[in-house]
Amino acid sequence: PLIPGCRYDTYDNSIAAIYLTKRGLVEEAKTILHSLAELLYPKSLDGIDAKLQHVGPSGKTVTLLAAAYSDVSKAKAGNYESDGIYDGAVDTGNNAWVALAFAHF
């Protein structure tokens, strides 16, 4: 059966942010990247398993992104099983494309 709601793939949104940036549509790209940043850099680590927290070179704690999100409910950083998650797989490639999107921005 199909999962209700729209699917928002991390990879696709990364590519869209790069495209929008290159076309000068910076505000639109910023909207996508802001959503990804909220999930990458949680404001609170409460309830996030310590094994899912990674301290980056900046000293900020990072939680990797899931493969795809849903609009059924708001996703939470470090949570890969909820109504806000369409595909909870954590893939290196998807997260690398997010990094590239931020680098292009």
Coordinates of N, CA, C and O in Angstrom, one line a residue:
P1 N 0.8 -1.2 0.0 CA 0.0 0.0 0.0 C 0.9 1.3 0.0 O 2.0 1.3 0.5
L2 N 0.3 2.3 -0.6 CA 1.0 3.6 -0.6 C 1.0 4.3 0.7 O 0.0 4.2 1.5
I3 N 2.0 5.0 1.1 CA 2.1 5.7 2.3 C 1.4 7.1 2.0 O 1.6 7.7 0.9
P4 N 0.5 7.5 2.9 CA -0.2 8.8 2.6 C 0.8 10.0 2.7 O 1.9 9.9 3.3
G5 N 0.5 11.1 2.0 CA 1.3 12.3 2.0 C 2.3 12.3 0.8 O 2.4 11.3 0.1
C6 N 2.9 13.4 0.7 CA 3.9 13.6 -0.4 C 5.3 13.1 0.1 O 5.6 13.2 1.3
R7 N 6.1 12.7 -0.8 CA 7.4 12.2 -0.5 C 8.4 13.3 -0.9 O 8.4 13.8 -2.0
Y8 N 9.3 13.6 0.0 CA 10.3 14.7 -0.3 C 11.7 14.0 -0.1 O 12.2 13.8 1.0
D9 N 12.3 13.6 -1.2 CA 13.6 13.0 -1.1 C 14.7 13.9 -0.8 O 14.8 15.0 -1.4
T10 N 15.6 13.5 0.0 CA 16.8 14.4 0.4 C 17.6 14.7 -0.8 O 18.0 15.8 -1.0
Y11 N 17.9 13.6 -1.6 CA 18.7 13.8 -2.8 C 18.0 14.9 -3.8 O 18.7 15.8 -4.2
D12 N 16.8 14.7 -4.0 CA 16.1 15.5 -5.0 C 16.1 17.0 -4.5 O 16.2 17.9 -5.3
N13 N 15.9 17.2 -3.2 CA 15.9 18.5 -2.7 C 17.3 19.2 -2.7 O 17.4 20.4 -2.9
S14 N 18.3 18.3 -2.5 CA 19.7 18.8 -2.7 C 19.9 19.3 -4.1 O 20.5 20.4 -4.3
I15 N 19.5 18.5 -5.1 CA 19.7 18.9 -6.5 C 18.9 20.1 -6.8 O 19.4 21.1 -7.5
A16 N 17.7 20.2 -6.3 CA 16.9 21.4 -6.5 C 17.5 22.7 -5.9 O 17.5 23.7 -6.5
A17 N 18.1 22.5 -4.7 CA 18.8 23.7 -4.1 C 20.0 24.1 -4.9 O 20.2 25.4 -5.1
I18 N 20.7 23.2 -5.5 CA 21.9 23.6 -6.3 C 21.4 24.3 -7.6 O 21.9 25.3 -8.0
Y19 N 20.3 23.7 -8.2 CA 19.8 24.3 -9.4 C 19.3 25.7 -9.1 O 19.6 26.7 -9.9
L20 N 18.5 25.9 -8.1 CA 18.0 27.2 -7.8 C 19.1 28.2 -7.5 O 19.0 29.4 -7.9
T21 N 20.1 27.8 -6.8 CA 21.2 28.7 -6.5 C 21.9 29.1 -7.8 O 22.2 30.3 -7.9
K22 N 22.2 28.2 -8.7 CA 22.8 28.5 -9.9 C 22.0 29.4 -10.8 O 22.5 30.1 -11.6
R23 N 20.7 29.3 -10.6 CA 19.8 30.2 -11.4 C 19.5 31.5 -10.7 O 18.7 32.3 -11.2
G24 N 20.1 31.8 -9.6 CA 19.9 33.0 -8.9 C 18.7 33.1 -8.1 O 18.4 34.2 -7.6
L25 N 18.0 32.0 -7.9 CA 16.8 32.0 -7.1 C 17.2 31.6 -5.6 O 16.9 30.5 -5.1
V26 N 18.0 32.5 -5.0 CA 18.6 32.2 -3.7 C 17.6 32.0 -2.6 O 17.8 31.1 -1.8
E27 N 16.5 32.8 -2.6 CA 15.5 32.7 -1.5 C 14.9 31.3 -1.5 O 14.6 30.7 -0.5
E28 N 14.6 30.8 -2.8 CA 13.9 29.5 -2.9 C 14.9 28.4 -2.4 O 14.5 27.5 -1.8
A29 N 16.2 28.5 -2.8 CA 17.2 27.6 -2.4 C 17.4 27.6 -0.9 O 17.5 26.6 -0.2
K30 N 17.3 28.8 -0.3 CA 17.5 29.0 1.1 C 16.4 28.3 1.9 O 16.6 27.7 2.9
T31 N 15.2 28.3 1.4 CA 14.0 27.7 2.0 C 14.3 26.2 2.1 O 14.1 25.6 3.2
I32 N 14.8 25.5 1.1 CA 15.1 24.1 1.1 C 16.2 23.8 2.1 O 16.1 22.9 2.9
L33 N 17.3 24.6 2.0 CA 18.5 24.4 2.8 C 18.2 24.6 4.3 O 18.7 23.9 5.1
H34 N 17.3 25.6 4.6 CA 16.9 25.8 6.0 C 16.2 24.6 6.5 O 16.5 24.2 7.7
S35 N 15.3 24.0 5.8 CA 14.6 22.8 6.2 C 15.6 21.7 6.5 O 15.5 21.0 7.5
L36 N 16.6 21.5 5.6 CA 17.6 20.4 5.8 C 18.5 20.7 7.0 O 18.8 19.8 7.8
A37 N 18.8 22.0 7.2 CA 19.7 22.4 8.3 C 19.0 22.1 9.7 O 19.7 21.7 10.6
E38 N 17.7 22.3 9.7 CA 17.0 22.1 11.0 C 17.1 20.6 11.4 O 17.1 20.3 12.6
L39 N 17.1 19.7 10.4 CA 17.3 18.3 10.7 C 18.7 17.9 10.9 O 19.0 16.9 11.6
L40 N 19.6 18.6 10.3 CA 21.0 18.2 10.5 C 21.6 18.7 11.8 O 22.4 18.0 12.4
Y41 N 21.2 19.9 12.2 CA 21.7 20.5 13.4 C 20.5 20.8 14.4 O 20.0 21.9 14.5
P42 N 20.2 19.8 15.2 CA 19.0 19.9 16.1 C 19.3 21.0 17.2 O 20.4 21.1 17.6
K43 N 18.3 21.7 17.5 CA 18.4 22.7 18.6 C 18.5 22.1 19.9 O 19.1 22.6 20.8
S44 N 17.9 20.9 20.1 CA 18.0 20.2 21.3 C 18.3 18.7 21.0 O 17.9 18.2 20.0
L45 N 19.2 18.1 21.8 CA 19.6 16.7 21.7 C 18.7 15.8 22.5 O 18.9 14.6 22.5
D46 N 17.7 16.4 23.2 CA 16.8 15.6 24.1 C 16.1 14.5 23.2 O 15.5 14.8 22.2
G47 N 16.2 13.3 23.6 CA 15.5 12.2 23.0 C 16.2 11.6 21.8 O 15.7 10.7 21.1
I48 N 17.4 12.2 21.4 CA 18.2 11.7 20.3 C 19.2 10.7 20.8 O 20.1 11.1 21.6
D49 N 19.2 9.5 20.4 CA 20.2 8.5 20.8 C 21.6 9.0 20.6 O 21.9 9.5 19.5
A50 N 22.4 8.8 21.6 CA 23.8 9.3 21.5 C 24.6 8.7 20.3 O 25.4 9.3 19.7
K51 N 24.2 7.5 19.9 CA 24.8 6.8 18.8 C 24.5 7.5 17.4 O 25.2 7.3 16.4
L52 N 23.5 8.3 17.4 CA 23.0 9.0 16.2 C 23.6 10.5 16.2 O 23.3 11.2 15.2
Q53 N 24.3 10.9 17.2 CA 24.8 12.2 17.3 C 26.3 12.2 16.8 O 27.1 11.3 17.3
H54 N 26.7 13.1 15.9 CA 28.0 13.2 15.4 C 28.5 14.6 15.6 O 27.8 15.5 15.1
V55 N 29.7 14.8 16.2 CA 30.2 16.1 16.4 C 31.1 16.4 15.2 O 32.1 15.7 15.0
G56 N 30.7 17.5 14.5 CA 31.5 17.8 13.3 C 32.7 18.7 13.6 O 32.9 19.1 14.8
P57 N 33.5 19.1 12.6 CA 34.7 19.9 12.8 C 34.3 21.3 13.4 O 35.1 21.9 14.1
S58 N 33.1 21.7 13.2 CA 32.6 23.0 13.7 C 32.4 23.0 15.2 O 32.2 24.0 15.8
G59 N 32.3 21.7 15.7 CA 31.9 21.6 17.1 C 30.4 21.4 17.3 O 30.0 21.1 18.4
K60 N 29.7 21.6 16.2 CA 28.2 21.4 16.3 C 27.9 19.9 16.2 O 28.6 19.2 15.5
T61 N 26.8 19.5 16.9 CA 26.4 18.1 16.8 C 25.5 18.0 15.6 O 24.5 18.8 15.3
V62 N 25.7 17.0 14.8 CA 25.0 16.7 13.5 C 24.2 15.4 13.7 O 24.8 14.4 14.3
T63 N 23.0 15.4 13.1 CA 22.3 14.1 13.0 C 22.1 14.0 11.5 O 21.7 14.9 10.8
L64 N 22.4 12.8 10.9 CA 22.3 12.6 9.5 C 20.9 12.6 9.0 O 20.0 12.3 9.8
L65 N 20.7 12.8 7.8 CA 19.3 12.9 7.2 C 18.8 11.6 6.7 O 19.6 10.8 6.3
A66 N 17.5 11.4 6.8 CA 16.9 10.2 6.2 C 16.8 10.4 4.7 O 17.0 11.5 4.2
A67 N 16.5 9.3 4.0 CA 16.4 9.3 2.6 C 15.3 10.1 2.1 O 15.4 10.8 1.1
A68 N 14.1 10.1 2.8 CA 12.9 10.8 2.3 C 12.0 11.2 3.5 O 11.9 10.4 4.4
Y69 N 11.4 12.3 3.4 CA 10.5 12.8 4.4 C 9.1 12.9 3.8 O 8.9 12.9 2.6
S70 N 8.1 13.0 4.7 CA 6.7 13.1 4.4 C 6.1 14.4 5.0 O 6.7 15.0 5.9
D71 N 5.0 14.9 4.4 CA 4.4 16.0 4.9 C 3.2 15.7 5.8 O 2.4 16.6 6.2
V72 N 3.1 14.4 6.2 CA 2.0 14.0 7.1 C 2.2 14.6 8.5 O 1.3 15.0 9.1
S73 N 3.5 14.7 8.9 CA 3.8 15.4 10.2 C 5.2 15.9 10.2 O 6.0 15.5 9.3
K74 N 5.5 16.7 11.1 CA 6.9 17.3 11.1 C 7.9 16.3 11.6 O 7.7 15.6 12.6
A75 N 9.0 16.2 10.8 CA 10.0 15.2 11.1 C 10.9 15.9 12.2 O 11.0 17.1 12.4
K76 N 11.6 15.0 13.0 CA 12.4 15.5 14.1 C 13.8 14.9 13.8 O 14.0 13.8 13.4
A77 N 14.8 15.7 14.1 CA 16.2 15.3 13.9 C 16.5 14.1 14.7 O 16.1 13.9 15.8
G78 N 17.3 13.2 14.0 CA 17.7 11.9 14.7 C 16.6 10.9 14.9 O 16.8 9.8 15.5
N79 N 15.4 11.1 14.3 CA 14.3 10.2 14.4 C 14.0 9.7 13.0 O 13.7 10.5 12.1
Y80 N 14.2 8.4 12.8 CA 14.1 7.9 11.4 C 12.8 7.0 11.2 O 12.7 6.3 10.2
E81 N 12.0 7.0 12.2 CA 10.7 6.2 12.1 C 9.6 7.1 12.8 O 9.5 7.2 14.0
S82 N 8.8 7.7 11.9 CA 7.7 8.5 12.4 C 6.8 8.8 11.1 O 7.2 8.5 10.0
D83 N 5.7 9.5 11.4 CA 4.8 9.9 10.3 C 5.5 10.9 9.4 O 5.1 11.1 8.3
G84 N 6.5 11.6 9.9 CA 7.2 12.6 9.1 C 8.3 12.0 8.3 O 9.0 12.7 7.6
I85 N 8.5 10.7 8.4 CA 9.6 10.0 7.6 C 8.9 9.1 6.6 O 8.1 8.3 6.9
Y86 N 9.3 9.3 5.3 CA 8.8 8.4 4.3 C 9.8 7.2 4.1 O 9.3 6.1 3.9
D87 N 11.1 7.5 4.1 CA 12.1 6.4 4.0 C 13.2 6.8 5.0 O 13.9 7.7 4.8
G88 N 13.3 6.0 6.1 CA 14.2 6.3 7.2 C 15.6 5.8 7.0 O 16.4 5.9 7.9
A89 N 15.9 5.3 5.8 CA 17.3 4.9 5.5 C 18.3 6.1 5.6 O 17.9 7.2 5.1
V90 N 19.4 5.9 6.2 CA 20.4 7.0 6.3 C 21.5 6.6 5.3 O 22.3 5.7 5.6
D91 N 21.6 7.3 4.2 CA 22.5 7.0 3.1 C 23.6 8.0 3.0 O 23.3 9.2 3.1
T92 N 24.9 7.5 2.9 CA 26.0 8.5 2.8 C 25.8 9.4 1.5 O 26.1 10.6 1.6
G93 N 25.4 8.8 0.4 CA 25.2 9.6 -0.8 C 24.3 10.7 -0.7 O 24.6 11.8 -1.1
N94 N 23.1 10.5 -0.1 CA 22.1 11.5 0.1 C 22.7 12.6 0.9 O 22.5 13.8 0.6
N95 N 23.4 12.3 2.0 CA 23.9 13.3 2.9 C 25.1 14.0 2.3 O 25.2 15.2 2.5
A96 N 25.8 13.4 1.4 CA 26.9 14.0 0.6 C 26.3 15.1 -0.3 O 26.9 16.2 -0.5
W97 N 25.2 14.8 -1.0 CA 24.6 15.7 -1.9 C 24.1 16.9 -1.1 O 24.1 18.1 -1.6
V98 N 23.6 16.8 0.1 CA 23.2 17.9 0.9 C 24.4 18.8 1.2 O 24.3 20.0 1.1
A99 N 25.6 18.2 1.5 CA 26.8 19.0 1.7 C 27.2 19.7 0.5 O 27.5 20.9 0.5
L100 N 27.0 19.1 -0.7 CA 27.3 19.8 -2.0 C 26.4 21.0 -2.2 O 26.8 22.0 -2.7
A101 N 25.1 20.8 -1.8 CA 24.1 21.9 -2.0 C 24.5 23.1 -1.1 O 24.4 24.2 -1.6
F102 N 24.9 22.8 0.1 CA 25.3 23.9 1.0 C 26.6 24.6 0.4 O 26.8 25.8 0.5
A103 N 27.5 23.8 -0.1 CA 28.8 24.3 -0.7 C 28.5 25.2 -1.9 O 29.1 26.3 -2.0
H104 N 27.5 24.8 -2.7 CA 27.1 25.7 -3.9 C 26.4 26.9 -3.5 O 26.5 27.9 -4.2
F105 N 25.7 26.9 -2.3 CA 25.0 28.1 -1.9 C 25.9 29.1 -1.4 O 25.8 30.3 -1.6

